[in-house]
């Protein structure tokens, strides 16, 4: 039980935001459409939500705005601020393509309240609108992640790539 609590606290600390974003909703829509980087290809295993995804190393320049790409569209109602959701995820650093965290490796989904600032702003913005059963890729610039401070294995001003599976909206 103590190990589970410690793991949950570590995950929360890793995903917790460091400040708030002042990005306006109209800018958000434009930001999600921007792709200055070459998005990671949807490799054959990326569509199987029953298996841990492997994120190919990206090429090109990292984006300066949030990039959101649905790999698998879910069904049912869309996740919105205030919903408690359960996700599986893999997180890689854009600069080196190395994994820094994955709930899949712990064999346990991560649960949090969307829009409550419990995770980095890129997650709150990028997961909103997702439906249960979906898999989504998020490319998150530093200003919506950990910024100049970094966090643990995540270096300062690192752009992050996540593949997130929304398992449940509760």
CSV table of N, CA and C in Angstrom, one decimal:
chain,number,residue,atom,x,y,z
A,1,UNK,N,0.8,-1.2,0.0
A,1,UNK,CA,0.0,0.0,0.0
A,1,UNK,C,0.9,1.3,0.0
A,2,UNK,N,1.9,1.3,0.8
A,2,UNK,CA,2.8,2.4,0.9
A,2,UNK,C,3.5,2.6,-0.5
A,3,UNK,N,3.9,1.5,-1.1
A,3,UNK,CA,4.6,1.6,-2.4
A,3,UNK,C,3.6,2.2,-3.4
A,4,UNK,N,2.3,1.8,-3.4
A,4,UNK,CA,1.4,2.3,-4.3
A,4,UNK,C,1.2,3.8,-4.1
A,5,UNK,N,1.1,4.2,-2.9
A,5,UNK,CA,0.9,5.7,-2.6
A,5,UNK,C,2.2,6.4,-3.0
A,6,UNK,N,3.4,5.9,-2.8
A,6,UNK,CA,4.6,6.5,-3.2
A,6,UNK,C,4.6,6.6,-4.7
A,7,UNK,N,4.2,5.6,-5.4
A,7,UNK,CA,4.2,5.6,-6.9
A,7,UNK,C,3.2,6.6,-7.4
A,8,UNK,N,2.1,6.7,-6.8
A,8,UNK,CA,1.1,7.7,-7.2
A,8,UNK,C,1.6,9.1,-7.0
A,9,UNK,N,2.2,9.3,-5.9
A,9,UNK,CA,2.8,10.7,-5.6
A,9,UNK,C,3.9,11.0,-6.6
A,10,UNK,N,4.7,10.0,-7.0
A,10,UNK,CA,5.8,10.3,-7.9
A,10,UNK,C,5.2,10.6,-9.3
A,11,UNK,N,4.1,9.9,-9.7
A,11,UNK,CA,3.5,10.2,-11.0
A,11,UNK,C,2.9,11.6,-11.0
A,12,UNK,N,2.2,11.9,-9.9
A,12,UNK,CA,1.6,13.2,-9.8
A,12,UNK,C,2.6,14.3,-9.8
A,13,UNK,N,3.7,14.1,-9.1
A,13,UNK,CA,4.8,15.1,-9.2
A,13,UNK,C,5.4,15.3,-10.5
A,14,UNK,N,5.5,14.1,-11.2
A,14,UNK,CA,6.1,14.2,-12.6
A,14,UNK,C,5.2,14.9,-13.5
A,15,UNK,N,3.9,14.7,-13.4
A,15,UNK,CA,2.9,15.3,-14.3
A,15,UNK,C,2.4,16.6,-13.9
A,16,UNK,N,2.6,17.0,-12.7
A,16,UNK,CA,2.1,18.3,-12.2
A,16,UNK,C,2.6,19.5,-13.0
A,17,UNK,N,1.8,20.4,-13.2
A,17,UNK,CA,2.2,21.6,-14.0
A,17,UNK,C,3.1,22.5,-13.2
A,18,UNK,N,3.8,23.3,-13.8
A,18,UNK,CA,4.6,24.3,-13.1
A,18,UNK,C,4.2,25.7,-13.6
A,19,UNK,N,3.1,26.2,-13.2
A,19,UNK,CA,2.6,27.5,-13.6
A,19,UNK,C,1.4,27.3,-14.5
A,20,UNK,N,0.8,28.3,-14.8
A,20,UNK,CA,-0.4,28.3,-15.7
A,20,UNK,C,-0.2,28.9,-17.0
A,21,UNK,N,-1.0,28.5,-18.0
A,21,UNK,CA,-0.8,29.0,-19.3
A,21,UNK,C,-1.8,30.1,-19.5
A,22,UNK,N,-1.5,31.1,-20.2
A,22,UNK,CA,-2.4,32.2,-20.5
A,22,UNK,C,-2.8,32.2,-22.0
A,23,UNK,N,-2.7,31.0,-22.6
A,23,UNK,CA,-3.1,30.9,-24.0
A,23,UNK,C,-4.6,31.0,-24.1
A,24,UNK,N,-5.0,31.8,-25.1
A,24,UNK,CA,-6.5,32.0,-25.3
A,24,UNK,C,-7.1,30.8,-26.1
A,25,UNK,N,-8.4,30.5,-26.0
A,25,UNK,CA,-9.0,29.4,-26.7
A,25,UNK,C,-8.8,29.5,-28.2
A,26,UNK,N,-8.8,30.6,-28.8
A,26,UNK,CA,-8.6,30.7,-30.3
A,26,UNK,C,-7.2,30.3,-30.6
A,27,UNK,N,-6.3,30.7,-29.8
A,27,UNK,CA,-4.9,30.4,-30.0
A,27,UNK,C,-4.7,28.9,-29.8
A,28,UNK,N,-5.5,28.3,-28.9
A,28,UNK,CA,-5.4,26.9,-28.7
A,28,UNK,C,-5.7,26.1,-29.9
A,29,UNK,N,-6.8,26.5,-30.6
A,29,UNK,CA,-7.2,25.8,-31.8
A,29,UNK,C,-6.1,25.9,-32.9
A,30,UNK,N,-5.5,27.0,-33.0
A,30,UNK,CA,-4.5,27.2,-34.0
A,30,UNK,C,-3.2,26.4,-33.6
A,31,UNK,N,-3.0,26.3,-32.3
A,31,UNK,CA,-1.8,25.6,-31.8
A,31,UNK,C,-1.9,24.1,-32.0
A,32,UNK,N,-3.1,23.6,-31.9
A,32,UNK,CA,-3.2,22.1,-32.1
A,32,UNK,C,-3.1,21.8,-33.5
A,33,UNK,N,-3.3,22.7,-34.4
A,33,UNK,CA,-3.2,22.4,-35.8
A,33,UNK,C,-1.8,22.6,-36.3
A,34,UNK,N,-1.0,23.3,-35.6
A,34,UNK,CA,0.4,23.6,-36.0
A,34,UNK,C,1.3,22.4,-35.9
A,35,UNK,N,2.1,22.1,-36.9
A,35,UNK,CA,3.0,21.0,-36.8
A,35,UNK,C,4.3,21.3,-37.5
A,36,UNK,N,5.2,22.0,-36.8
A,36,UNK,CA,6.4,22.4,-37.3
A,36,UNK,C,7.4,21.2,-37.3
A,37,UNK,N,7.1,20.3,-36.4
A,37,UNK,CA,7.9,19.0,-36.4
A,37,UNK,C,7.2,18.0,-37.3
A,38,UNK,N,8.0,17.0,-37.7
A,38,UNK,CA,7.4,15.9,-38.4
A,38,UNK,C,6.7,15.0,-37.3
A,39,UNK,N,5.4,14.9,-37.3
A,39,UNK,CA,4.7,14.1,-36.3
A,39,UNK,C,5.2,12.6,-36.4
A,40,UNK,N,5.2,11.9,-35.3
A,40,UNK,CA,5.7,10.6,-35.3
A,40,UNK,C,4.7,9.7,-36.1
A,41,UNK,N,5.2,8.8,-36.9
A,41,UNK,CA,4.3,8.0,-37.7
A,41,UNK,C,3.5,7.1,-36.9
A,42,UNK,N,2.2,6.8,-37.4
A,42,UNK,CA,1.4,5.9,-36.7
A,42,UNK,C,1.8,4.5,-37.2
A,43,UNK,N,2.8,3.9,-36.5
A,43,UNK,CA,3.4,2.6,-36.8
A,43,UNK,C,2.3,1.6,-36.6
A,44,UNK,N,2.4,0.4,-37.1
A,44,UNK,CA,1.4,-0.6,-37.1
A,44,UNK,C,0.9,-0.9,-35.6
A,45,UNK,N,1.8,-0.9,-34.7
A,45,UNK,CA,1.5,-1.2,-33.3
A,45,UNK,C,0.8,0.0,-32.6
A,46,UNK,N,0.9,1.2,-33.2
A,46,UNK,CA,0.3,2.3,-32.5
A,46,UNK,C,-1.2,2.3,-32.4
A,47,UNK,N,-1.9,1.6,-33.3
A,47,UNK,CA,-3.3,1.6,-33.3
A,47,UNK,C,-3.9,0.5,-32.3
A,48,UNK,N,-3.1,-0.4,-31.8
A,48,UNK,CA,-3.6,-1.4,-30.9
A,48,UNK,C,-3.5,-0.9,-29.4
A,49,UNK,N,-4.7,-0.4,-28.9
A,49,UNK,CA,-4.7,0.2,-27.6
A,49,UNK,C,-4.6,-0.9,-26.5
A,50,UNK,N,-4.5,-2.1,-26.8
A,50,UNK,CA,-4.3,-3.2,-25.8
A,50,UNK,C,-2.8,-3.4,-25.5
A,51,UNK,N,-2.0,-2.7,-26.3
A,51,UNK,CA,-0.6,-2.8,-26.2
A,51,UNK,C,0.1,-1.5,-26.0
A,52,UNK,N,1.2,-1.5,-25.2
A,52,UNK,CA,2.0,-0.3,-25.0
A,52,UNK,C,2.5,0.2,-26.3
A,53,UNK,N,2.3,1.5,-26.6
A,53,UNK,CA,2.8,2.0,-27.9
A,53,UNK,C,4.3,2.3,-27.8
A,54,UNK,N,5.0,2.2,-28.9
A,54,UNK,CA,6.4,2.6,-29.0
A,54,UNK,C,6.4,3.8,-29.9
A,55,UNK,N,7.0,4.9,-29.3
A,55,UNK,CA,7.0,6.2,-30.0
A,55,UNK,C,8.3,6.3,-30.8
A,56,UNK,N,8.1,6.4,-32.1
A,56,UNK,CA,9.4,6.5,-33.0
A,56,UNK,C,10.0,7.9,-32.7
A,57,UNK,N,11.3,8.0,-32.8
A,57,UNK,CA,12.0,9.2,-32.5
A,57,UNK,C,11.6,10.2,-33.6
A,58,UNK,N,11.2,11.4,-33.2
A,58,UNK,CA,10.8,12.4,-34.1
A,58,UNK,C,11.9,13.0,-34.9
A,59,UNK,N,11.6,13.7,-36.0
A,59,UNK,CA,12.6,14.4,-36.8
A,59,UNK,C,12.2,15.8,-36.9
A,60,UNK,N,13.1,16.7,-37.3
A,60,UNK,CA,12.7,18.1,-37.5
A,60,UNK,C,12.8,18.9,-36.2
A,61,UNK,N,12.4,20.1,-36.3
A,61,UNK,CA,12.4,21.1,-35.2
A,61,UNK,C,11.2,20.8,-34.3
A,62,UNK,N,11.4,20.9,-33.0
A,62,UNK,CA,10.2,20.7,-32.1
A,62,UNK,C,9.2,21.9,-32.3
A,63,UNK,N,7.9,21.6,-32.2
A,63,UNK,CA,6.9,22.6,-32.3
A,63,UNK,C,7.0,23.6,-31.1
A,64,UNK,N,6.5,24.8,-31.3
A,64,UNK,CA,6.4,25.8,-30.2
A,64,UNK,C,5.0,25.9,-29.6
A,65,UNK,N,4.1,25.2,-30.3
A,65,UNK,CA,2.7,25.1,-29.8
A,65,UNK,C,2.3,23.7,-29.6
A,66,UNK,N,1.3,23.4,-28.8
A,66,UNK,CA,0.7,22.1,-28.6
A,66,UNK,C,0.3,21.5,-29.9
A,67,UNK,N,0.7,20.2,-30.2
A,67,UNK,CA,0.2,19.5,-31.3
A,67,UNK,C,-0.5,18.3,-30.8
A,68,UNK,N,-1.8,18.1,-31.3
A,68,UNK,CA,-2.7,17.0,-30.9
A,68,UNK,C,-3.0,16.2,-32.1
A,69,UNK,N,-2.8,14.9,-32.0
A,69,UNK,CA,-3.1,14.0,-33.1
A,69,UNK,C,-3.8,12.7,-32.6
A,70,UNK,N,-5.1,12.5,-33.1
A,70,UNK,CA,-5.8,11.3,-32.7
A,70,UNK,C,-5.2,10.1,-33.5
A,71,UNK,N,-4.8,9.1,-32.9
A,71,UNK,CA,-4.3,7.9,-33.5
A,71,UNK,C,-5.5,6.9,-33.6
A,72,UNK,N,-6.3,6.8,-32.5
A,72,UNK,CA,-7.5,6.0,-32.5
A,72,UNK,C,-8.6,6.9,-31.9
A,73,UNK,N,-9.7,7.0,-32.6
A,73,UNK,CA,-10.8,7.8,-32.0
A,73,UNK,C,-11.6,6.9,-31.1
A,74,UNK,N,-11.9,7.4,-29.9
A,74,UNK,CA,-12.8,6.7,-29.0
A,74,UNK,C,-14.2,6.9,-29.3
A,75,UNK,N,-15.1,6.4,-28.4
A,75,UNK,CA,-16.5,6.5,-28.5
A,75,UNK,C,-17.1,7.1,-27.3
A,76,UNK,N,-18.4,7.6,-27.4
A,76,UNK,CA,-19.1,8.1,-26.2
A,76,UNK,C,-18.8,9.5,-26.0
A,77,UNK,N,-19.1,10.0,-24.8
A,77,UNK,CA,-19.0,11.4,-24.5
A,77,UNK,C,-17.5,11.8,-24.4
A,78,UNK,N,-17.2,13.1,-24.7
A,78,UNK,CA,-15.8,13.6,-24.7
A,78,UNK,C,-15.5,14.0,-23.3
A,79,UNK,N,-14.2,13.8,-22.9
A,79,UNK,CA,-13.7,14.2,-21.6
A,79,UNK,C,-13.7,15.7,-21.6
A,80,UNK,N,-14.1,16.3,-20.4
A,80,UNK,CA,-14.1,17.7,-20.2
A,80,UNK,C,-13.6,18.1,-18.9
A,81,UNK,N,-13.3,19.3,-18.7
A,81,UNK,CA,-12.8,19.8,-17.4
A,81,UNK,C,-13.7,19.4,-16.3
A,82,UNK,N,-13.2,18.9,-15.2
A,82,UNK,CA,-13.9,18.4,-14.1
A,82,UNK,C,-14.1,16.9,-14.0
A,83,UNK,N,-14.0,16.3,-15.2
A,83,UNK,CA,-14.1,14.8,-15.2
A,83,UNK,C,-12.9,14.1,-14.6
A,84,UNK,N,-13.2,13.1,-13.9
A,84,UNK,CA,-12.1,12.2,-13.4
A,84,UNK,C,-11.9,11.2,-14.5
A,85,UNK,N,-10.6,11.1,-15.0
A,85,UNK,CA,-10.3,10.2,-16.1
A,85,UNK,C,-9.2,9.2,-15.7
A,86,UNK,N,-9.2,8.1,-16.4
A,86,UNK,CA,-8.1,7.1,-16.2
A,86,UNK,C,-7.4,6.9,-17.5
A,87,UNK,N,-6.1,7.0,-17.5
A,87,UNK,CA,-5.3,6.9,-18.7
A,87,UNK,C,-4.1,5.9,-18.6
A,88,UNK,N,-3.7,5.4,-19.7
A,88,UNK,CA,-2.4,4.7,-19.8
A,88,UNK,C,-1.6,5.6,-20.7
A,89,UNK,N,-0.3,5.8,-20.5
A,89,UNK,CA,0.5,6.7,-21.3
A,89,UNK,C,2.0,6.2,-21.4
A,90,UNK,N,2.6,6.8,-22.4
A,90,UNK,CA,4.1,6.7,-22.6
A,90,UNK,C,4.6,8.1,-22.8
A,91,UNK,N,5.6,8.5,-22.2
A,91,UNK,CA,6.2,9.8,-22.4
A,91,UNK,C,7.7,9.7,-22.9
A,92,UNK,N,8.0,10.4,-24.0
A,92,UNK,CA,9.4,10.4,-24.5
A,92,UNK,C,9.8,11.8,-24.6
A,93,UNK,N,11.1,12.1,-24.5
A,93,UNK,CA,11.7,13.4,-24.8
A,93,UNK,C,11.9,13.6,-26.3
A,94,UNK,N,11.5,14.7,-26.8
A,94,UNK,CA,11.6,15.0,-28.2
A,94,UNK,C,13.0,15.0,-28.7
A,95,UNK,N,13.9,15.6,-27.9
A,95,UNK,CA,15.3,15.8,-28.3
A,95,UNK,C,16.1,14.5,-28.5
A,96,UNK,N,15.8,13.5,-27.7
A,96,UNK,CA,16.6,12.2,-27.9
A,96,UNK,C,15.7,11.0,-28.1
A,97,UNK,N,14.4,11.2,-28.1
A,97,UNK,CA,13.5,10.0,-28.4
A,97,UNK,C,13.5,9.0,-27.3
A,98,UNK,N,14.0,9.3,-26.1
A,98,UNK,CA,14.1,8.3,-25.0
A,98,UNK,C,12.9,8.4,-24.1
A,99,UNK,N,12.4,7.3,-23.7
A,99,UNK,CA,11.2,7.2,-22.8
A,99,UNK,C,11.7,7.7,-21.4
A,100,UNK,N,10.9,8.6,-20.8
A,100,UNK,CA,11.2,9.0,-19.4
A,100,UNK,C,10.2,8.5,-18.4
A,101,UNK,N,9.0,8.0,-18.9
A,101,UNK,CA,8.0,7.5,-18.0
A,101,UNK,C,6.9,6.8,-18.8
A,102,UNK,N,6.3,5.8,-18.2
A,102,UNK,CA,5.2,5.1,-18.8
A,102,UNK,C,4.4,4.4,-17.7
A,103,UNK,N,3.1,4.7,-17.7
A,103,UNK,CA,2.2,4.0,-16.8
A,103,UNK,C,2.1,2.5,-17.1
A,104,UNK,N,2.3,2.2,-18.4
A,104,UNK,CA,2.2,0.8,-18.9
A,104,UNK,C,3.3,0.0,-18.2
A,105,UNK,N,4.4,0.5,-17.9
A,105,UNK,CA,5.5,-0.2,-17.2
A,105,UNK,C,5.2,-0.5,-15.8
A,106,UNK,N,4.3,0.2,-15.2
A,106,UNK,CA,3.9,0.0,-13.8
A,106,UNK,C,2.6,-1.0,-13.7
A,107,UNK,N,2.0,-1.2,-14.9
A,107,UNK,CA,0.9,-2.1,-15.0
A,107,UNK,C,-0.4,-1.5,-14.3
A,108,UNK,N,-0.4,-0.1,-14.2
A,108,UNK,CA,-1.5,0.5,-13.5
A,108,UNK,C,-1.8,1.8,-14.2
A,109,UNK,N,-3.1,2.1,-14.5
A,109,UNK,CA,-3.5,3.3,-15.2
A,109,UNK,C,-3.3,4.5,-14.2
A,110,UNK,N,-3.2,5.7,-14.7
A,110,UNK,CA,-3.1,6.9,-13.9
A,110,UNK,C,-4.4,7.6,-14.0
A,111,UNK,N,-4.9,8.0,-12.8
A,111,UNK,CA,-6.2,8.7,-12.7
A,111,UNK,C,-6.0,10.1,-12.2
A,112,UNK,N,-6.7,11.1,-12.8
A,112,UNK,CA,-6.7,12.4,-12.3
A,112,UNK,C,-7.9,13.2,-12.8
A,113,UNK,N,-8.1,14.4,-12.2
A,113,UNK,CA,-9.2,15.2,-12.6
A,113,UNK,C,-8.8,16.2,-13.7
A,114,UNK,N,-9.4,16.1,-14.9
A,114,UNK,CA,-9.0,16.9,-16.0
A,114,UNK,C,-9.3,18.4,-15.8
A,115,UNK,N,-8.4,19.2,-16.1
A,115,UNK,CA,-8.6,20.7,-16.0
A,115,UNK,C,-8.4,21.2,-14.6
A,116,UNK,N,-8.0,20.4,-13.6
A,116,UNK,CA,-7.8,20.9,-12.2
A,116,UNK,C,-6.4,21.2,-11.9
A,117,UNK,N,-5.5,21.2,-12.9
A,117,UNK,CA,-4.1,21.6,-12.7
A,117,UNK,C,-3.3,20.5,-12.0
A,118,UNK,N,-3.8,19.2,-12.0
A,118,UNK,CA,-3.1,18.1,-11.4
A,118,UNK,C,-2.0,17.6,-12.2
A,119,UNK,N,-2.0,18.0,-13.5
A,119,UNK,CA,-1.0,17.5,-14.5
A,119,UNK,C,-0.5,18.7,-15.2
A,120,UNK,N,0.5,18.5,-16.1
A,120,UNK,CA,1.0,19.7,-16.8
A,120,UNK,C,-0.1,20.2,-17.7
A,121,UNK,N,0.0,21.5,-18.0
A,121,UNK,CA,-1.0,22.2,-18.8
A,121,UNK,C,-1.2,21.5,-20.2
A,122,UNK,N,-0.1,21.0,-20.8
A,122,UNK,CA,-0.3,20.3,-22.1
A,122,UNK,C,-1.2,19.1,-22.0
A,123,UNK,N,-1.2,18.4,-20.9
A,123,UNK,CA,-2.2,17.3,-20.7
A,123,UNK,C,-3.6,17.8,-20.6
A,124,UNK,N,-3.8,18.8,-19.7
A,124,UNK,CA,-5.2,19.4,-19.5
A,124,UNK,C,-5.7,19.9,-20.8
A,125,UNK,N,-4.9,20.5,-21.6
A,125,UNK,CA,-5.4,21.0,-22.9
A,125,UNK,C,-5.5,19.9,-23.9
A,126,UNK,N,-4.5,19.1,-24.0
A,126,UNK,CA,-4.5,18.1,-25.1
A,126,UNK,C,-5.4,16.9,-24.9
A,127,UNK,N,-5.8,16.6,-23.7
A,127,UNK,CA,-6.7,15.4,-23.5
A,127,UNK,C,-8.1,15.8,-23.5
A,128,UNK,N,-8.4,17.1,-23.3
A,128,UNK,CA,-9.8,17.6,-23.3
A,128,UNK,C,-10.4,17.3,-24.7
A,129,UNK,N,-11.6,16.8,-24.7
A,129,UNK,CA,-12.3,16.4,-26.0
A,129,UNK,C,-12.1,15.0,-26.4
A,130,UNK,N,-11.1,14.3,-25.8
A,130,UNK,CA,-10.9,12.9,-26.1
A,130,UNK,C,-12.0,12.0,-25.6
A,131,UNK,N,-12.2,10.9,-26.3
A,131,UNK,CA,-13.3,10.0,-25.9
A,131,UNK,C,-12.7,8.6,-25.4
A,132,UNK,N,-13.4,8.0,-24.5
A,132,UNK,CA,-12.9,6.7,-23.9
A,132,UNK,C,-12.6,5.7,-25.1
A,133,UNK,N,-11.5,5.0,-24.9
A,133,UNK,CA,-11.1,4.0,-26.0
A,133,UNK,C,-10.2,4.6,-27.0
A,134,UNK,N,-10.0,5.9,-26.9
A,134,UNK,CA,-9.1,6.6,-27.9
A,134,UNK,C,-7.7,6.6,-27.5
A,135,UNK,N,-6.9,6.8,-28.5
A,135,UNK,CA,-5.4,6.9,-28.3
A,135,UNK,C,-5.0,8.2,-29.0
A,136,UNK,N,-4.3,9.1,-28.3
A,136,UNK,CA,-3.9,10.4,-28.8
A,136,UNK,C,-2.4,10.7,-28.6
A,137,UNK,N,-1.8,11.3,-29.6
A,137,UNK,CA,-0.4,11.7,-29.4
A,137,UNK,C,-0.4,13.2,-29.1
A,138,UNK,N,0.4,13.6,-28.1
A,138,UNK,CA,0.5,15.0,-27.8
A,138,UNK,C,2.0,15.3,-27.9
A,139,UNK,N,2.3,16.4,-28.6
A,139,UNK,CA,3.6,16.9,-28.6
A,139,UNK,C,3.5,18.3,-27.9
A,140,UNK,N,4.2,18.3,-26.7
A,140,UNK,CA,4.0,19.4,-25.8
A,140,UNK,C,5.3,20.3,-25.7
A,141,UNK,N,5.2,21.5,-26.0
A,141,UNK,CA,6.3,22.4,-25.9
A,141,UNK,C,6.6,22.7,-24.4
A,142,UNK,N,7.8,23.2,-24.1
A,142,UNK,CA,8.3,23.4,-22.8
A,142,UNK,C,7.3,24.3,-22.0
A,143,UNK,N,6.8,25.3,-22.6
A,143,UNK,CA,5.9,26.3,-21.8
A,143,UNK,C,4.6,25.6,-21.3
A,144,UNK,N,4.2,24.5,-21.9
A,144,UNK,CA,3.1,23.7,-21.4
A,144,UNK,C,3.5,22.5,-20.7
A,145,UNK,N,4.8,22.3,-20.4
A,145,UNK,CA,5.3,21.2,-19.8
A,145,UNK,C,6.1,21.6,-18.5
A,146,UNK,N,7.4,21.5,-18.5
A,146,UNK,CA,8.1,21.8,-17.3
A,146,UNK,C,9.0,23.0,-17.4
A,147,UNK,N,9.0,23.6,-18.6
A,147,UNK,CA,9.8,24.9,-18.8
A,147,UNK,C,11.2,24.8,-18.5
A,148,UNK,N,11.8,25.9,-18.1
A,148,UNK,CA,13.3,26.0,-17.9
A,148,UNK,C,13.7,25.2,-16.7
A,149,UNK,N,12.8,24.8,-15.8
A,149,UNK,CA,13.2,24.1,-14.6
A,149,UNK,C,13.4,22.6,-14.9
A,150,UNK,N,12.7,22.1,-15.9
A,150,UNK,CA,12.8,20.6,-16.1
A,150,UNK,C,12.1,19.9,-14.9
A,151,UNK,N,12.2,18.6,-14.8
A,151,UNK,CA,11.7,17.8,-13.7
A,151,UNK,C,12.3,16.4,-13.8
A,152,UNK,N,13.1,16.1,-12.8
A,152,UNK,CA,13.6,14.7,-12.7
A,152,UNK,C,14.4,14.4,-14.0
A,153,UNK,N,14.0,13.3,-14.7
A,153,UNK,CA,14.7,13.0,-15.9
A,153,UNK,C,14.5,13.9,-17.1
A,154,UNK,N,13.5,14.8,-17.0
A,154,UNK,CA,13.2,15.7,-18.0
A,154,UNK,C,14.0,17.0,-17.9
A,155,UNK,N,14.8,17.2,-19.0
A,155,UNK,CA,15.8,18.4,-18.9
A,155,UNK,C,15.1,19.7,-19.1
A,156,UNK,N,15.8,20.8,-18.8
A,156,UNK,CA,15.2,22.1,-19.0
A,156,UNK,C,14.8,22.4,-20.4
A,157,UNK,N,13.6,23.0,-20.6
A,157,UNK,CA,13.1,23.4,-21.9
A,157,UNK,C,12.9,22.3,-22.9
A,158,UNK,N,12.6,21.1,-22.3
A,158,UNK,CA,12.4,19.9,-23.2
A,158,UNK,C,11.0,19.9,-23.7
A,159,UNK,N,10.9,19.6,-25.0
A,159,UNK,CA,9.6,19.3,-25.6
A,159,UNK,C,9.3,17.8,-25.4
A,160,UNK,N,8.1,17.5,-25.0
A,160,UNK,CA,7.7,16.1,-24.7
A,160,UNK,C,6.7,15.5,-25.7
A,161,UNK,N,6.8,14.2,-25.9
A,161,UNK,CA,5.9,13.5,-26.7
A,161,UNK,C,5.2,12.5,-25.8
A,162,UNK,N,3.9,12.5,-25.8
A,162,UNK,CA,3.1,11.5,-25.1
A,162,UNK,C,2.2,10.8,-26.0
A,163,UNK,N,2.0,9.5,-25.8
A,163,UNK,CA,0.9,8.8,-26.4
A,163,UNK,C,0.0,8.4,-25.2
A,164,UNK,N,-1.2,8.9,-25.2
A,164,UNK,CA,-2.2,8.7,-24.1
A,164,UNK,C,-3.4,7.9,-24.6
A,165,UNK,N,-3.7,6.9,-23.8
A,165,UNK,CA,-4.9,6.1,-24.0
A,165,UNK,C,-5.9,6.4,-23.0
A,166,UNK,N,-7.1,6.9,-23.4
A,166,UNK,CA,-8.1,7.3,-22.4
A,166,UNK,C,-9.0,6.0,-22.2
A,167,UNK,N,-8.8,5.5,-21.0
A,167,UNK,CA,-9.5,4.2,-20.7
A,167,UNK,C,-10.9,4.4,-20.1
A,168,UNK,N,-11.1,5.5,-19.3
A,168,UNK,CA,-12.4,5.6,-18.7
A,168,UNK,C,-12.6,7.1,-18.3
A,169,UNK,N,-13.8,7.5,-18.4
A,169,UNK,CA,-14.2,8.8,-17.9
A,169,UNK,C,-15.2,8.5,-16.8
A,170,UNK,N,-14.9,9.0,-15.6
A,170,UNK,CA,-15.7,8.6,-14.4
A,170,UNK,C,-16.4,9.7,-13.8
